[in-house]
Tab-separated table of C-alpha atoms and ligand atoms in Angstrom:
chain	number	residue	atom	x	y	z
A	1	UNK	CA	0.000	0.000	0.000
A	2	UNK	CA	1.389	3.467	-0.880
A	3	UNK	CA	2.220	5.624	2.099
A	4	UNK	CA	-0.881	7.424	3.323
A	5	UNK	CA	-1.096	10.632	5.340
A	6	UNK	CA	-3.098	9.107	8.153
A	7	UNK	CA	-6.382	7.476	9.005
A	8	UNK	CA	-9.763	9.053	8.384
A	9	UNK	CA	-12.911	8.027	10.205
A	10	UNK	CA	-16.380	9.179	9.279
A	11	UNK	CA	-19.791	7.885	10.227
A	12	UNK	CA	-23.283	8.606	8.998
A	13	UNK	CA	-26.582	7.299	10.246
A	14	UNK	CA	-28.374	4.832	7.983
A	15	UNK	CA	-30.753	7.196	6.233
A	16	UNK	CA	-31.346	5.051	3.152
A	17	UNK	CA	-31.050	6.470	-0.328
A	18	UNK	CA	-28.689	9.424	-0.297
A	19	UNK	CA	-29.432	12.880	-1.662
A	20	UNK	CA	-27.498	15.691	-3.274
A	21	UNK	CA	-26.744	17.203	0.167
A	22	UNK	CA	-25.189	13.946	1.367
A	23	UNK	CA	-23.279	13.687	-1.900
A	24	UNK	CA	-21.764	17.174	-1.905
A	25	UNK	CA	-21.484	17.458	1.878
A	26	UNK	CA	-20.009	14.041	2.546
A	27	UNK	CA	-19.768	11.292	-0.077
A	28	UNK	CA	-17.801	13.238	-2.703
A	29	UNK	CA	-15.261	14.057	-0.048
A	30	UNK	CA	-15.199	10.440	1.184
A	31	UNK	CA	-14.309	9.317	-2.324
A	32	UNK	CA	-11.532	11.908	-2.738
A	33	UNK	CA	-9.987	11.213	0.681
A	34	UNK	CA	-9.317	7.602	-0.274
A	35	UNK	CA	-6.376	8.649	-2.436
A	36	UNK	CA	-4.524	10.256	0.452
A	37	UNK	CA	-5.751	8.520	3.583
A	38	UNK	CA	-6.565	5.112	4.881
A	39	UNK	CA	-10.327	5.524	5.275
A	40	UNK	CA	-12.796	3.975	7.671
A	41	UNK	CA	-16.436	4.678	6.761
A	42	UNK	CA	-19.083	3.550	9.159
A	43	UNK	CA	-22.852	3.276	8.955
A	44	UNK	CA	-23.703	4.258	12.502
A	45	UNK	CA	-26.859	2.283	13.233
A	46	UNK	CA	-26.367	2.533	17.025
A	47	UNK	CA	-26.433	6.312	16.775
A	48	UNK	CA	-29.682	6.023	14.868
A	49	UNK	CA	-31.278	4.342	17.880
A	50	UNK	CA	-31.037	7.590	19.856
A	51	UNK	CA	-33.562	9.274	17.586
A	52	UNK	CA	-35.623	6.722	15.665
A	53	UNK	CA	-38.845	5.383	17.112
A	54	UNK	CA	-39.014	2.384	14.834
A	55	UNK	CA	-36.283	0.121	13.550
A	56	UNK	CA	-38.230	-1.631	10.812
A	57	UNK	CA	-36.377	0.206	8.022
A	58	UNK	CA	-32.917	0.027	9.578
A	59	UNK	CA	-31.742	-2.941	7.530
A	60	UNK	CA	-33.054	-1.628	4.217
A	61	UNK	CA	-31.711	1.869	4.917
A	62	UNK	CA	-28.291	0.433	5.732
A	63	UNK	CA	-28.280	-1.496	2.477
A	64	UNK	CA	-29.417	1.450	0.339
A	65	UNK	CA	-26.826	3.745	1.873
A	66	UNK	CA	-23.983	1.269	1.429
A	67	UNK	CA	-25.089	0.734	-2.169
A	68	UNK	CA	-25.010	4.490	-2.801
A	69	UNK	CA	-21.546	4.770	-1.245
A	70	UNK	CA	-20.168	1.984	-3.411
A	71	UNK	CA	-21.817	3.286	-6.571
A	72	UNK	CA	-20.415	6.753	-5.852
A	73	UNK	CA	-16.874	5.388	-5.798
A	74	UNK	CA	-16.025	4.322	-2.268
A	75	UNK	CA	-13.670	1.431	-2.913
A	76	UNK	CA	-14.159	-1.628	-0.729
A	77	UNK	CA	-10.685	-2.879	-1.645
A	78	UNK	CA	-9.075	0.239	-0.148
A	79	UNK	CA	-11.436	1.582	2.455
A	80	UNK	CA	-13.065	-0.106	5.405
A	81	UNK	CA	-16.837	0.166	5.020
A	82	UNK	CA	-18.848	-1.394	7.809
A	83	UNK	CA	-21.812	-1.208	10.149
A	84	UNK	CA	-21.188	0.192	13.628
A	85	UNK	CA	-23.095	-2.489	15.564
A	86	UNK	CA	-21.160	-5.274	13.811
A	87	UNK	CA	-18.080	-4.356	15.868
A	88	UNK	CA	-19.317	-4.389	19.488
A	89	UNK	CA	-16.031	-3.110	20.979
A	90	UNK	CA	-17.351	0.397	20.359
A	91	UNK	CA	-19.846	-0.127	23.194
A	92	UNK	CA	-17.040	-1.208	25.484
A	93	UNK	CA	-14.916	1.839	24.680
A	94	UNK	CA	-18.002	4.040	25.071
A	95	UNK	CA	-18.324	2.759	28.640
A	96	UNK	CA	-14.663	3.399	29.471
A	97	UNK	CA	-14.836	6.917	28.011
A	98	UNK	CA	-18.004	7.667	29.954
A	99	UNK	CA	-15.965	7.395	33.169
A	100	UNK	CA	-13.803	10.360	32.190
A	101	UNK	CA	-16.697	12.459	30.837
A	102	UNK	CA	-18.211	15.168	33.059
A	103	UNK	CA	-21.993	15.009	32.655
A	104	UNK	CA	-22.331	18.799	32.558
A	105	UNK	CA	-20.172	18.980	29.472
A	106	UNK	CA	-22.608	16.748	27.594
A	107	UNK	CA	-25.771	18.512	28.666
A	108	UNK	CA	-24.205	21.878	27.744
A	109	UNK	CA	-23.588	20.915	24.116
A	110	UNK	CA	-25.817	22.868	21.711
A	111	UNK	CA	-26.504	19.716	19.665
A	112	UNK	CA	-27.897	17.977	22.747
A	113	UNK	CA	-30.063	20.946	23.670
A	114	UNK	CA	-31.465	21.064	20.156
A	115	UNK	CA	-32.254	17.348	20.082
A	116	UNK	CA	-33.861	17.554	23.515
A	117	UNK	CA	-36.075	20.346	22.182
A	118	UNK	CA	-36.940	18.332	19.084
A	119	UNK	CA	-37.921	15.195	20.994
A	120	UNK	CA	-38.968	16.242	24.514
A	121	UNK	CA	-40.848	12.935	24.868
A	122	UNK	CA	-37.621	10.967	24.402
A	123	UNK	CA	-34.632	12.595	26.097
A	124	UNK	CA	-32.881	9.299	26.730
A	125	UNK	CA	-29.515	8.471	28.274
A	126	UNK	CA	-28.183	7.498	24.849
A	127	UNK	CA	-29.025	10.904	23.468
A	128	UNK	CA	-26.970	12.615	26.174
A	129	UNK	CA	-24.136	10.169	25.523
A	130	UNK	CA	-24.213	10.571	21.737
A	131	UNK	CA	-20.897	12.500	21.643
A	132	UNK	CA	-19.276	9.846	23.832
A	133	UNK	CA	-20.304	7.160	21.358
A	134	UNK	CA	-19.066	9.330	18.503
A	135	UNK	CA	-15.738	9.781	20.297
A	136	UNK	CA	-15.594	6.005	20.820
A	137	UNK	CA	-16.097	5.466	17.070
A	138	UNK	CA	-13.208	7.734	16.181
A	139	UNK	CA	-10.855	6.639	18.965
A	140	UNK	CA	-11.483	2.912	18.589
A	141	UNK	CA	-10.044	3.090	15.069
A	142	UNK	CA	-7.293	5.530	16.109
A	143	UNK	CA	-8.323	7.939	13.378
A	144	UNK	CA	-6.302	11.150	13.306
A	145	UNK	CA	-8.527	12.954	10.791
A	146	UNK	CA	-12.293	13.402	10.851
A	147	UNK	CA	-14.009	15.116	7.905
A	148	UNK	CA	-17.124	16.843	9.220
A	149	UNK	CA	-19.371	19.825	8.705
A	150	UNK	CA	-18.894	22.843	10.923
A	151	UNK	CA	-21.899	21.891	13.104
A	152	UNK	CA	-19.957	18.862	14.318
A	153	UNK	CA	-16.975	20.886	15.509
A	154	UNK	CA	-18.003	20.823	19.211
A	155	UNK	CA	-18.175	17.020	19.040
A	156	UNK	CA	-14.646	16.734	17.690
A	157	UNK	CA	-13.422	19.156	20.331
A	158	UNK	CA	-15.226	17.004	22.880
A	159	UNK	CA	-13.475	13.867	21.554
A	160	UNK	CA	-10.114	15.622	21.889
A	161	UNK	CA	-10.875	16.531	25.491
A	162	UNK	CA	-11.895	12.957	26.255
A	163	UNK	CA	-8.580	11.742	24.852
A	164	UNK	CA	-6.664	14.164	27.069
A	165	UNK	CA	-8.678	13.199	30.158
A	166	UNK	CA	-8.327	9.485	29.491
A	167	UNK	CA	-4.615	9.594	28.711
A	168	UNK	CA	-3.968	11.818	31.743
A	169	UNK	CA	-6.029	9.721	34.154
A	170	UNK	CA	-4.407	6.452	33.120
A	171	UNK	CA	-0.948	7.851	32.331
A	172	UNK	CA	-0.984	6.510	28.814
A	173	UNK	CA	-0.948	7.647	25.205
A	174	UNK	CA	-3.055	4.878	23.658
A	175	UNK	CA	-5.788	7.245	22.516
A	176	UNK	CA	-5.056	9.606	19.635
A	177	UNK	CA	-6.385	13.194	19.480
A	178	UNK	CA	-8.276	13.522	16.199
A	179	UNK	CA	-8.136	16.608	13.991
A	180	UNK	CA	-11.191	18.021	12.272
A	181	UNK	CA	-11.060	18.454	8.513
A	182	UNK	CA	-13.733	20.954	7.463
A	183	UNK	CA	-15.641	19.950	4.339
A	184	UNK	CA	-15.538	22.137	1.257
A	185	UNK	CA	-19.303	22.274	0.695
A	186	UNK	CA	-20.825	22.555	4.152
A	187	UNK	CA	-24.472	23.285	3.366
A	188	UNK	CA	-26.573	22.335	0.351
A	189	UNK	CA	-30.000	23.935	0.347
A	190	UNK	CA	-33.097	21.957	-0.531
A	191	UNK	CA	-35.408	22.564	-3.476
A	192	UNK	CA	-37.210	25.127	-1.287
A	193	UNK	CA	-34.065	27.262	-1.552
A	194	UNK	CA	-34.378	28.039	2.175
A	195	UNK	CA	-33.505	25.095	4.388
A	196	UNK	CA	-30.701	22.551	4.397
A	197	UNK	CA	-31.493	19.717	2.021
A	198	UNK	CA	-32.829	16.866	4.097
A	199	UNK	CA	-34.968	13.805	3.682
A	200	UNK	CA	-37.094	14.688	6.683
A	201	UNK	CA	-38.040	18.029	5.106
A	202	UNK	CA	-38.788	16.350	1.767
A	203	UNK	CA	-36.842	19.056	-0.034
A	204	UNK	CA	-34.228	16.657	-1.346
A	205	UNK	CA	-33.092	15.301	-4.700
A	206	UNK	CA	-32.216	11.617	-4.504
A	207	UNK	CA	-29.088	10.453	-6.293
A	208	UNK	CA	-30.750	7.196	-7.304
A	209	UNK	CA	-33.898	8.827	-8.726
A	210	UNK	CA	-34.656	8.349	-12.424
A	211	UNK	CA	-33.805	11.098	-14.913
A	212	UNK	CA	-37.473	12.033	-15.198
A	213	UNK	CA	-37.938	12.201	-11.418
A	214	UNK	CA	-34.799	14.313	-11.089
A	215	UNK	CA	-35.936	16.734	-13.769
A	216	UNK	CA	-39.314	17.002	-12.092
A	217	UNK	CA	-37.684	17.842	-8.723
A	218	UNK	CA	-35.345	20.370	-10.322
A	219	UNK	CA	-38.273	22.085	-12.040
A	220	UNK	CA	-39.842	22.575	-8.576
A	221	UNK	CA	-36.761	24.395	-7.275
A	222	UNK	CA	-37.305	27.841	-5.822
A	223	UNK	CA	-35.146	30.463	-7.548
A	224	UNK	CA	-34.557	34.163	-6.818
A	225	UNK	CA	-37.815	35.097	-5.033
A	226	UNK	CA	-37.639	38.677	-6.422
A	227	UNK	CA	-37.812	37.350	-9.969
A	228	UNK	CA	-41.505	36.851	-10.498
A	229	UNK	CA	-41.979	37.347	-14.216
A	230	UNK	CA	-39.910	36.019	-17.083
A	231	UNK	CA	-39.009	39.599	-18.011
A	232	UNK	CA	-37.687	40.477	-14.511
A	233	UNK	CA	-33.902	40.454	-14.246
A	234	UNK	CA	-32.697	37.881	-11.698
A	235	UNK	CA	-29.914	37.736	-9.139
A	236	UNK	CA	-27.899	34.499	-9.398
A	237	UNK	CA	-26.178	35.247	-6.095
A	238	UNK	CA	-29.345	34.480	-4.161
A	239	UNK	CA	-30.444	31.572	-6.361
A	240	UNK	CA	-29.927	27.989	-5.229
A	241	UNK	CA	-30.126	26.724	-8.823
A	242	UNK	CA	-27.171	28.919	-9.704
A	243	UNK	CA	-25.107	27.673	-6.771
A	244	UNK	CA	-25.659	24.118	-8.009
A	245	UNK	CA	-24.914	25.118	-11.612
A	246	UNK	CA	-21.474	26.052	-10.305
A	247	UNK	CA	-20.997	22.449	-9.215
A	248	UNK	CA	-22.509	20.546	-12.128
A	249	UNK	CA	-22.307	22.803	-15.213
A	250	UNK	CA	-19.362	23.777	-17.377
A	251	UNK	CA	-17.578	27.105	-16.708
A	252	UNK	CA	-18.987	28.474	-19.992
A	253	UNK	CA	-22.526	27.577	-18.992
A	254	UNK	CA	-22.069	29.064	-15.536
A	255	UNK	CA	-20.779	32.297	-17.103
A	256	UNK	CA	-23.698	32.336	-19.544
A	257	UNK	CA	-26.308	31.810	-16.793
A	258	UNK	CA	-24.648	34.461	-14.648
A	259	UNK	CA	-24.936	37.050	-17.422
A	260	UNK	CA	-28.244	36.055	-19.008
A	261	UNK	CA	-30.151	35.693	-15.725
A	262	UNK	CA	-29.184	39.226	-14.699
A	263	UNK	CA	-30.534	40.681	-17.945
A	264	UNK	CA	-33.509	38.339	-18.229
A	265	UNK	CA	-31.918	36.758	-21.291
A	266	UNK	CA	-32.936	33.333	-20.004
A	267	UNK	CA	-35.846	32.443	-17.777
A	268	UNK	CA	-35.830	30.233	-14.691
A	269	UNK	CA	-37.471	27.364	-16.597
A	270	UNK	CA	-34.705	27.288	-19.189
A	271	UNK	CA	-32.058	27.673	-16.519
A	272	UNK	CA	-33.467	24.722	-14.559
A	273	UNK	CA	-33.765	22.578	-17.680
A	274	UNK	CA	-30.089	23.128	-18.357
A	275	UNK	CA	-29.228	22.284	-14.762
A	276	UNK	CA	-31.392	19.128	-14.796
A	277	UNK	CA	-29.677	17.970	-17.981
A	278	UNK	CA	-26.206	18.486	-16.516
A	279	UNK	CA	-27.112	16.898	-13.199
A	280	UNK	CA	-28.543	13.833	-14.937
A	281	UNK	CA	-25.450	13.555	-17.125
A	282	UNK	CA	-23.234	13.772	-14.035
A	283	UNK	CA	-25.223	11.104	-12.208
A	284	UNK	CA	-25.536	8.698	-15.163
A	285	UNK	CA	-22.392	6.646	-14.354
A	286	UNK	CA	-23.396	6.519	-10.674
A	287	UNK	CA	-26.844	5.230	-11.576
A	288	UNK	CA	-25.434	2.634	-13.905
A	289	UNK	CA	-23.043	1.301	-11.254
A	290	UNK	CA	-25.817	1.339	-8.686
A	291	UNK	CA	-28.007	-0.799	-10.925
A	292	UNK	CA	-25.129	-3.206	-11.599
A	293	UNK	CA	-24.204	-3.686	-7.946
A	294	UNK	CA	-27.862	-3.775	-6.923
A	295	UNK	CA	-28.468	-6.804	-9.121
A	296	UNK	CA	-26.791	-8.879	-6.420
A	297	UNK	CA	-27.630	-7.379	-2.998
A	298	UNK	CA	-25.527	-10.044	-1.288
A	299	UNK	CA	-22.460	-8.334	-2.766
A	300	UNK	CA	-23.189	-5.283	-0.642
A	301	UNK	CA	-23.591	-7.356	2.534
A	302	UNK	CA	-20.356	-9.176	1.698
A	303	UNK	CA	-18.520	-5.853	1.420
A	304	UNK	CA	-19.910	-4.825	4.812
A	305	UNK	CA	-18.777	-8.130	6.282
A	306	UNK	CA	-15.243	-7.762	4.932
A	307	UNK	CA	-15.264	-4.272	6.407
A	308	UNK	CA	-16.399	-5.705	9.739
A	309	UNK	CA	-13.471	-8.102	9.791
A	310	UNK	CA	-10.908	-5.411	9.064
A	311	UNK	CA	-12.502	-2.988	11.525
A	312	UNK	CA	-12.682	-5.662	14.237
A	313	UNK	CA	-8.951	-6.380	13.933
A	314	UNK	CA	-8.163	-2.719	14.740
A	315	UNK	CA	-10.863	-2.521	17.428
A	316	UNK	CA	-9.645	-5.613	19.281
A	317	UNK	CA	-6.130	-4.228	19.385
A	318	UNK	CA	-7.256	-0.824	20.706
A	319	UNK	CA	-9.477	-2.365	23.372
A	320	UNK	CA	-6.623	-4.593	24.553
A	321	UNK	CA	-4.383	-1.516	24.878
A	322	UNK	CA	-7.102	0.491	26.615
A	323	UNK	CA	-7.772	-2.265	29.145
A	324	UNK	CA	-4.081	-2.609	29.846
A	325	UNK	CA	-3.802	1.148	30.351
A	326	UNK	CA	-6.714	1.145	32.825
A	327	UNK	CA	-5.063	-1.853	34.501
A	328	UNK	CA	-8.210	-3.923	34.519
A	329	UNK	CA	-7.496	-7.278	36.138
B	1	ADP	P1	-25.979	12.292	10.106
B	1	ADP	O1	-26.941	12.910	11.070
B	1	ADP	O2	-25.545	10.934	10.486
B	1	ADP	O3	-24.833	13.188	9.805
B	1	ADP	P2	-27.270	12.986	7.653
B	1	ADP	O4	-28.051	12.129	6.740
B	1	ADP	O5	-27.923	14.184	8.225
B	1	ADP	O6	-26.813	12.015	8.791
B	1	ADP	O7	-25.943	13.432	6.957
B	1	ADP	C1	-24.989	12.551	6.460
B	1	ADP	C2	-23.840	13.366	5.913
B	1	ADP	O8	-24.285	14.189	4.846
B	1	ADP	C3	-23.219	14.314	6.944
B	1	ADP	O9	-21.844	14.370	6.753
B	1	ADP	C4	-23.863	15.636	6.627
B	1	ADP	O10	-23.063	16.729	6.996
B	1	ADP	C5	-24.047	15.559	5.124
B	1	ADP	N1	-25.225	16.326	4.726
B	1	ADP	C6	-26.503	15.990	4.902
B	1	ADP	N2	-27.335	16.915	4.395
B	1	ADP	C7	-26.542	17.897	3.894
B	1	ADP	C8	-26.787	19.150	3.233
B	1	ADP	N3	-28.004	19.561	2.978
B	1	ADP	N4	-25.712	19.879	2.866
B	1	ADP	C9	-24.467	19.454	3.100
B	1	ADP	N5	-24.173	18.296	3.698
B	1	ADP	C10	-25.181	17.520	4.101
């Protein structure tokens, strides 16, 4: 294996078919990181238990997400792709870390406060401990680099503090302080042009949708709200379609849209048609690979099982070192 810069860990809850926000905010970066880092990508089903009421879709959502990751170019032969609950040592490390975690620090985190507001009927122990489990994920695999959006920064800082507390308490250096790597495209807006693209808000564009479905979603996109008539000049700077043109269209097309929108040379319908065409062209190879891999679903489960084996080898080693450091009998 060529020399790599370090080890990346990233986890995402099993949310099923991925959307453009997941792609630009996470997956695209996951794919690129593989060239420079040894990557560990985890479908964090245990984290999902802190918020979901029902688990009936967990298996299917795990499968669909893994399929999207593979189709998008995450390489099972290089990277470790696995399901969090398949490597139970994470629960063990979570317990050890909880002993060096002040409770007040967890309840003070803005992410906890927000979740507690969102689900006042279900403020469970696991929800409070979510950052401890996230720290356990990262530390179990001794990842030094964690690619995350800016909203996750307090959790990475928390993981670093846990490392310092643990290593200080047990006079060891077995745990590694991870560094945060901010993602290039932190927030993709939904088709409403207002809120972050998200499945729960139903403002998303699925990667695995058909061309026709994608075009239909794109045509529903909200553009510059000041531009009400075809003859009104528009402002691309406040238009979500334009920001996505910059990702999926050629520089010439972006320049054309930028000029023609401002002088009402093209209308929003035409602009969206062009974007839909380019987006579909970009996603065509992904969709083809997805269909190919999806013909044999067992292939996906096999990849996840190989990932489990490789992840478990690292996890067992870390847990042995951690137990020795604590001096457990
Ligand atoms: P999780 O809560 O496990 O992070 P999500 O499905 O919300 O699950 O997100 C998975 C990944 O996709 C995360 O890295 C997240 O930052 C990214 N992501 C999700 N939605 C968007 C969006 N609208 N814009 C940018 N990134 C996004």
